[in-house]
Coordinates of C-alpha atoms in Angstrom, one line a residue:
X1 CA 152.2 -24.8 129.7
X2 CA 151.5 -27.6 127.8
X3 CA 154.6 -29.9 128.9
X4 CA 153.8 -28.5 132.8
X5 CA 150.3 -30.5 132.3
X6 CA 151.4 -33.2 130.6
X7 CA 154.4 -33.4 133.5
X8 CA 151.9 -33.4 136.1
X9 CA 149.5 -36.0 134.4
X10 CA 152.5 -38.4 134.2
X11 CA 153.3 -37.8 137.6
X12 CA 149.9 -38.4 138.8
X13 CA 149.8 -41.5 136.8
X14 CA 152.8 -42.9 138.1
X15 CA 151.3 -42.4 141.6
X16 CA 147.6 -44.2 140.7
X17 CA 149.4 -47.2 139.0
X18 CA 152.0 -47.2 142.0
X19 CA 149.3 -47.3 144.1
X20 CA 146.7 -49.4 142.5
X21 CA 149.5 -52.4 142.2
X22 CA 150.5 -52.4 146.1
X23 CA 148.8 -54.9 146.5
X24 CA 150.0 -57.3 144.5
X25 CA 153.3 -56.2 143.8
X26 CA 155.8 -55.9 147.3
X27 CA 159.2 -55.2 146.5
X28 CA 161.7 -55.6 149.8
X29 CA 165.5 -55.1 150.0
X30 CA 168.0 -56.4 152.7
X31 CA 171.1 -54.0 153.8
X32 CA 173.7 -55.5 154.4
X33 CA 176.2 -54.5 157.5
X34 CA 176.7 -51.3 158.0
X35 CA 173.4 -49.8 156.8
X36 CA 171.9 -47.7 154.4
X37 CA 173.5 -44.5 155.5
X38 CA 177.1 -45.7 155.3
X39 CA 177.7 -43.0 152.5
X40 CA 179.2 -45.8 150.4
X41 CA 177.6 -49.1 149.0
X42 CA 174.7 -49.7 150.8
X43 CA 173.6 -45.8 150.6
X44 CA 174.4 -45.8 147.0
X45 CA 171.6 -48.7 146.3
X46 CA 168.9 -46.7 149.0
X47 CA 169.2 -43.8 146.5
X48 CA 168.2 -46.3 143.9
X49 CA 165.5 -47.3 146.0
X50 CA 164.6 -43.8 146.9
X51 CA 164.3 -43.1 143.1
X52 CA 162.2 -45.9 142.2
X53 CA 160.0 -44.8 145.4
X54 CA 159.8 -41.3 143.8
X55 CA 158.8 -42.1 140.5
X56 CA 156.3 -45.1 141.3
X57 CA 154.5 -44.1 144.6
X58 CA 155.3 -47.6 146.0
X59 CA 157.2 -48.0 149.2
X60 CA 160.1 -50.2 149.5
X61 CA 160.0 -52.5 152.9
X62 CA 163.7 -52.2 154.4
X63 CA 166.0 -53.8 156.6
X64 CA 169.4 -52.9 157.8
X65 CA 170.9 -56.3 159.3
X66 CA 173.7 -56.0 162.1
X67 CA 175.7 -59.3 161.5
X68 CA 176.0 -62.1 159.6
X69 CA 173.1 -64.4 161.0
X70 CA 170.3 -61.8 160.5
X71 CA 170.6 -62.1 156.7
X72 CA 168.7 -65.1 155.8
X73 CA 166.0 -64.4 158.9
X74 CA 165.4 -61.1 157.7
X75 CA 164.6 -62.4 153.9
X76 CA 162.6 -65.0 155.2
X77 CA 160.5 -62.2 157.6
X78 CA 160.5 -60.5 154.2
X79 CA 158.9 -63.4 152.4
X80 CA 156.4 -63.7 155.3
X81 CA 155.5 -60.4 155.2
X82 CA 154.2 -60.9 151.4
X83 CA 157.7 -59.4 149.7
X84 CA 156.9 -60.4 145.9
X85 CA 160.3 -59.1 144.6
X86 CA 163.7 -59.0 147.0
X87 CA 167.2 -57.8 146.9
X88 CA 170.1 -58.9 148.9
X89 CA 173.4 -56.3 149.3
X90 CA 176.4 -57.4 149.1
X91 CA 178.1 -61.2 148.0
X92 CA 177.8 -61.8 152.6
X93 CA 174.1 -62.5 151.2
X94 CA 175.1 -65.2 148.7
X95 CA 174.3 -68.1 150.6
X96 CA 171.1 -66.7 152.6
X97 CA 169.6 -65.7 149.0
X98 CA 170.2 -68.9 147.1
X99 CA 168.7 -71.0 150.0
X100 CA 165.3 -68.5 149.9
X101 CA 165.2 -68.2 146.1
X102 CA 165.1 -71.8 146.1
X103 CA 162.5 -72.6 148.9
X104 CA 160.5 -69.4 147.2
X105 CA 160.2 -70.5 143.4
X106 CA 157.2 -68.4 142.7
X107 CA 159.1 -64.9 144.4
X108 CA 161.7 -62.9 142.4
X109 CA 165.0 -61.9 144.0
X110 CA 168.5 -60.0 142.8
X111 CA 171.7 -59.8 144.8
X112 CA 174.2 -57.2 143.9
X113 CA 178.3 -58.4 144.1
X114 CA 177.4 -62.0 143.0
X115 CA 177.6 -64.1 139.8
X116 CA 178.0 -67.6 140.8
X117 CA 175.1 -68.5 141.7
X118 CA 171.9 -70.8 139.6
X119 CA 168.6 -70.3 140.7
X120 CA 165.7 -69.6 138.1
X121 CA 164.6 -67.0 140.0
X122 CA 167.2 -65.0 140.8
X123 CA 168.7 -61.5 139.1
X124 CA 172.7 -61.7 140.0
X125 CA 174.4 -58.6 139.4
X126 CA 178.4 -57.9 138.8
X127 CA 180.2 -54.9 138.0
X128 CA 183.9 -55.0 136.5
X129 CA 185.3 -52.6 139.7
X130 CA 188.7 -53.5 138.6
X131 CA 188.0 -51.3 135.4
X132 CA 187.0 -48.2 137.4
X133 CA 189.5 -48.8 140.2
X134 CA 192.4 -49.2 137.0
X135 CA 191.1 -44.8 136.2
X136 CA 191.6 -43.9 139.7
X137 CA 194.9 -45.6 139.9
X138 CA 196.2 -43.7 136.8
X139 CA 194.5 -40.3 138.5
X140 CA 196.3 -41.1 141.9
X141 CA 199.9 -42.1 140.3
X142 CA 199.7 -38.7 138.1
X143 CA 198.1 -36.6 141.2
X144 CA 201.3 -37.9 143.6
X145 CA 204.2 -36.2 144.7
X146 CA 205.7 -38.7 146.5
X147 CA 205.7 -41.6 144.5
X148 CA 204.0 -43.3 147.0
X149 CA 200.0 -44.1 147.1
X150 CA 198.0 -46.0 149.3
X151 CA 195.4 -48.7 149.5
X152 CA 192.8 -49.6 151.8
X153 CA 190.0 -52.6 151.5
X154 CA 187.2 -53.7 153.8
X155 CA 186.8 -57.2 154.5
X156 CA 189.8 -59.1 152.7
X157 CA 188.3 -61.1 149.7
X158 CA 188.7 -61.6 146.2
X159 CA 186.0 -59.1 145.2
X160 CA 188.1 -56.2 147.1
X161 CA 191.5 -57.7 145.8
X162 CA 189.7 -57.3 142.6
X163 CA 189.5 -53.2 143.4
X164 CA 193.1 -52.9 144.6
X165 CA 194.8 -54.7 141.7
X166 CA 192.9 -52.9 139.3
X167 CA 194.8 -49.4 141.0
X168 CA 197.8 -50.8 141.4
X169 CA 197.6 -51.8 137.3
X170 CA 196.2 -48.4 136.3
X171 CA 198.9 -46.6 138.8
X172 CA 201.9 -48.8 137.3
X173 CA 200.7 -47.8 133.7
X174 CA 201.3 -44.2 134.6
X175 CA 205.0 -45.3 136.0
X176 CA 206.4 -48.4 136.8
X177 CA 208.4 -47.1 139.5
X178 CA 205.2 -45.8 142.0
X179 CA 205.1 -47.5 145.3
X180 CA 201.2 -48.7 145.9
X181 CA 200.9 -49.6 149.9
X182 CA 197.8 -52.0 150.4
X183 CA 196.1 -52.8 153.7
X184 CA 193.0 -54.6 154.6
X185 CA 190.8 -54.0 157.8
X186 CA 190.3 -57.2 158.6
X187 CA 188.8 -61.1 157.4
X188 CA 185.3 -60.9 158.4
X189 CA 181.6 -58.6 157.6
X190 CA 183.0 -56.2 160.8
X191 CA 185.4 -55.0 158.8
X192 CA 183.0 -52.7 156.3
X193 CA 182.0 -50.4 159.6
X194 CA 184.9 -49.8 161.4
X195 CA 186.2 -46.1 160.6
X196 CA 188.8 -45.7 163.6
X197 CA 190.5 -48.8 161.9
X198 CA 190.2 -47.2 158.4
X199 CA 191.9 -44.1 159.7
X200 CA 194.7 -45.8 161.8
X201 CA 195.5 -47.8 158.3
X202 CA 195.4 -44.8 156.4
X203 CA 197.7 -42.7 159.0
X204 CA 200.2 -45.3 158.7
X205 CA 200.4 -46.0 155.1
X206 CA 200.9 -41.8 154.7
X207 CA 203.6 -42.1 157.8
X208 CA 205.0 -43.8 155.0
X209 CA 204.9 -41.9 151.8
X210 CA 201.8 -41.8 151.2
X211 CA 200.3 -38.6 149.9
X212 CA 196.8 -40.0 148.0
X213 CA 194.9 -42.6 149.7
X214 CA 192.2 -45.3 148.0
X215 CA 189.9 -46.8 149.9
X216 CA 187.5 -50.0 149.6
X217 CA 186.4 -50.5 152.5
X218 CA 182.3 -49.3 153.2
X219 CA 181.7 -47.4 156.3
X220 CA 185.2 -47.8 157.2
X221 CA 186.7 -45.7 154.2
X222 CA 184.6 -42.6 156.2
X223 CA 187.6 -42.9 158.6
X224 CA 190.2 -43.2 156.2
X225 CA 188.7 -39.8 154.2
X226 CA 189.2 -38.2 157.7
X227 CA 192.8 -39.5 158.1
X228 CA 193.8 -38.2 154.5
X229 CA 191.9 -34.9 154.9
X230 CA 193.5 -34.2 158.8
X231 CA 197.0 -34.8 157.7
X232 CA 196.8 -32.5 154.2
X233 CA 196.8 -35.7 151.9
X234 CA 193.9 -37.1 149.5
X235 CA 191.9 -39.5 149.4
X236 CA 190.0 -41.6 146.8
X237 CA 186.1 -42.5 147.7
X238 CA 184.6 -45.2 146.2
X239 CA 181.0 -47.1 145.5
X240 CA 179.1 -44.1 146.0
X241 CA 180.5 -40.0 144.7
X242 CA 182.3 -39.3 148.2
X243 CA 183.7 -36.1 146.7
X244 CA 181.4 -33.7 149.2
X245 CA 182.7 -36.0 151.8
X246 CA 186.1 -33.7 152.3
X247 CA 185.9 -31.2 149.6
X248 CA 189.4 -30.5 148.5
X249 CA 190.8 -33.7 150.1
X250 CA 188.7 -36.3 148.1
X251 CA 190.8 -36.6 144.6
X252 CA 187.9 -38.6 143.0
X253 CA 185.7 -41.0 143.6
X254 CA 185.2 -44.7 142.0
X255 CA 181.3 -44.4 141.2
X256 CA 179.9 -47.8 141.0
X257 CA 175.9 -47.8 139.8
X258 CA 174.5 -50.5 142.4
X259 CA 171.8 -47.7 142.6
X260 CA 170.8 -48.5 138.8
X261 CA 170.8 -52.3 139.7
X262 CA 167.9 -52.0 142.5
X263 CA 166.2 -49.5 140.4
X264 CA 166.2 -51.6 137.7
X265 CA 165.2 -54.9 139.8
X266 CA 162.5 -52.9 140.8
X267 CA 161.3 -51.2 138.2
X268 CA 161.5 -54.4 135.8
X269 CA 159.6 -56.4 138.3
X270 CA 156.9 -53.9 139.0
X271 CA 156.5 -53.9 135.1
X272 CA 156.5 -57.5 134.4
X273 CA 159.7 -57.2 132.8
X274 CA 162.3 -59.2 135.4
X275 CA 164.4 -61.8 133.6
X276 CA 166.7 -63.9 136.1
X277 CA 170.8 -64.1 134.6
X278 CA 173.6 -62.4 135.4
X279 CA 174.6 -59.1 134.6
X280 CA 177.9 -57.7 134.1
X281 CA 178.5 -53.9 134.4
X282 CA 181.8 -52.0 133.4
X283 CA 182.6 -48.8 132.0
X284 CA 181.3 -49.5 128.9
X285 CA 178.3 -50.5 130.2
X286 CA 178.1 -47.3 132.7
X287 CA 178.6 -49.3 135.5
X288 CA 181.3 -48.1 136.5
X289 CA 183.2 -45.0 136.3
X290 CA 185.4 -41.7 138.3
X291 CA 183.6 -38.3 139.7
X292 CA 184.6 -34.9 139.0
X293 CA 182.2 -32.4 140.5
X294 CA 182.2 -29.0 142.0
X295 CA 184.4 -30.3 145.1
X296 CA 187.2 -32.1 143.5
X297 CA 187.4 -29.8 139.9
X298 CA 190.9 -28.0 141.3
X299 CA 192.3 -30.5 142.2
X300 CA 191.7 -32.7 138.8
X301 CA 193.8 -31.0 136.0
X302 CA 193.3 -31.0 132.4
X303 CA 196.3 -33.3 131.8
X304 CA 194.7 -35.8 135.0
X305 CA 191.5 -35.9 133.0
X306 CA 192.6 -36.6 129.5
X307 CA 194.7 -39.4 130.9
X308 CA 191.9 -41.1 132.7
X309 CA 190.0 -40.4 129.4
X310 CA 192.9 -42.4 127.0
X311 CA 192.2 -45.0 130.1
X312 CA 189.0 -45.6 129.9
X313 CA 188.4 -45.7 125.8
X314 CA 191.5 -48.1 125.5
X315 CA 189.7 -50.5 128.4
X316 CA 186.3 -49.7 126.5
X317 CA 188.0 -50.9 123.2
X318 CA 189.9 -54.0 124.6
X319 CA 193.1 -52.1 124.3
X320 CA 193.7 -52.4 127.4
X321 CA 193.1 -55.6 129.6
X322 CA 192.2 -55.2 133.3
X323 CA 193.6 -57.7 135.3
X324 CA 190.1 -59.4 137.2
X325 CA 191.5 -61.1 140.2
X326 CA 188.2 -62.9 140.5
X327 CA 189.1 -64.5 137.5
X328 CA 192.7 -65.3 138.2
X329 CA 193.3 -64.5 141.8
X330 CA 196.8 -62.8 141.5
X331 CA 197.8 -59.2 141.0
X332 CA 200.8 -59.7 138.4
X333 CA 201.7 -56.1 138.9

């Protein structure tokens, strides 16, 4: 009885002190295309959001922007509206959130997908998505009958690159002779939210071998989870766990945590505890990682797992490099 209590009292407190600093403290994010219910990136960081709204009592002011040149007005509209603390989604928000960060010098912001930017002011957050897309590779080489696996990206760009050579290196550890087919939906912000594309680029990389299907593409991979799950293949989910997505047609998912960076950005902030910098996030770090659950369990065997395992210790204890096509922008593999 005692812990009931003292849950509730810490509860209650939470809400006072959420409530008591509204005022002063208005944290704001900025969507980026495709919105917050894309069931990929952008809804993975609303159920950071969500959490921090939870646990605090303070409300997060939103806004889902439809193309390219809503970005910097909506952070501005933000900042007018008395936003203390904002994120951006996605590196589409580089430029917008350097030029507010830097006409704002007293406001704190973080942007998630970025590292190359210098503002005092500003939280930049990267995740090493080649380590995690290296476990699914091994997972989709072992899982495939055909020899033959399948890529596709969102908008073509060395951060997606970055996912797709990362599979391709973990799938040609597993055997040099698999045949990794990569497509990407197209060169500009359009190209996350387009899911009839994502499936016609998924139906024609399984016309051609293909029997397990990655995709990094936002709102578009929804399409090409339909394609793999309509013609009796698999596909791999990614950003957010997609397993439920298809149950029994989703192999695994490559989880990354951009909902711990905007609960963190928020929580630090609302605490007095922000610090500008970049931060780096890969497996060892948690920030990346694969999904086994109740709706992909039968299809990952024990042999599949213990693999992945091997994988992800031996990137963990630098005996295994992951190729970071940001770094060096070609896939040697």
């Amino acid at each position: 009885m005692r812990n009931a209590f003292g849950t509730l009292a810490v509860v209650a407190f939470s809400l006072v002190f959420g409530a008591a600093q509204a005022a002063d403290f208005k944290p704001a994010v900025i969507y980026d295309v495709g919105g917050k219910f894309d069931k990929s990136f952008n809804e993975a960081v609303f159920n950071g959001i969500r959490r921090f709204t939870e646990e605090t009592g303070v409300e997060v002011m939103e806004h889902e922007v439809a193309n390219e040149a809503q970005r910097r007005q909506a952070m501005e509209r933000m900042i007018r509206r008395g936003a203390t603390v904002l994120l951006g989604v996605g590196f589409g928000q580089a430029d917008a959130i350097n030029a507010v960060a830097e006409a704002n010098p007293d406001k704190q912001f973080s942007i998630i997908d970025v590292f190359w930017l210098d503002q005092p002011n500003l939280r930049q957050y990267s995740f090493k998505e080649h380590e995690g897309s290296y476990l699914v590779g091994v997972a989709a080489a072992m899982k495939s009958e055909s020899g033959t696996i399948g890529f596709v990206g969102g908008m073509d760009s060395q951060a997606i690159r970055k996912f797709a050579c990362g599979y391709v290196q973990g799938a040609k550890s597993v055997s040099a002779d698999v045949t990794v087919l990569q497509d990407m939906t197209g060169t500009t912000p359009a190209a996350w939210n387009d899911p009839v594309k994502g499936a016609e680029l998924a139906r024609r990389q399984i016309d051609r071998g293909a029997d397990v299907v990655y995709q990094a593409a936002g709102g578009t991979g929804i399409g090409v989870i339909k394609a793999a799950a309509d013609a009796g293949k698999l596909a791999i989910g990614v950003d957010s766990n997609q397993n439920h997505l298809a149950p029994g047609s989703v192999l695994t998912s490559m989880v990354k945590r951009v909902d711990l960076a905007a609960y963190r950005t928020f929580m630090d902030a609302m605490n007095g505890e922000f610090t500008a910098g970049i931060r780096s996030l890969g497996l060892a770090e948690g920030g990346v990682g694969w999904a086994v659950d109740e709706h992909n369990r039968a299809l990952v065997s024990g042999e599949i797992e213990a693999a992945v395992e091997k994988a992800k210790q031996a990137i963990i204890s630098g005996a295994v490099k992951v190729h970071n096509y940001e770094e060096v922008s070609n896939c040697p593999f």
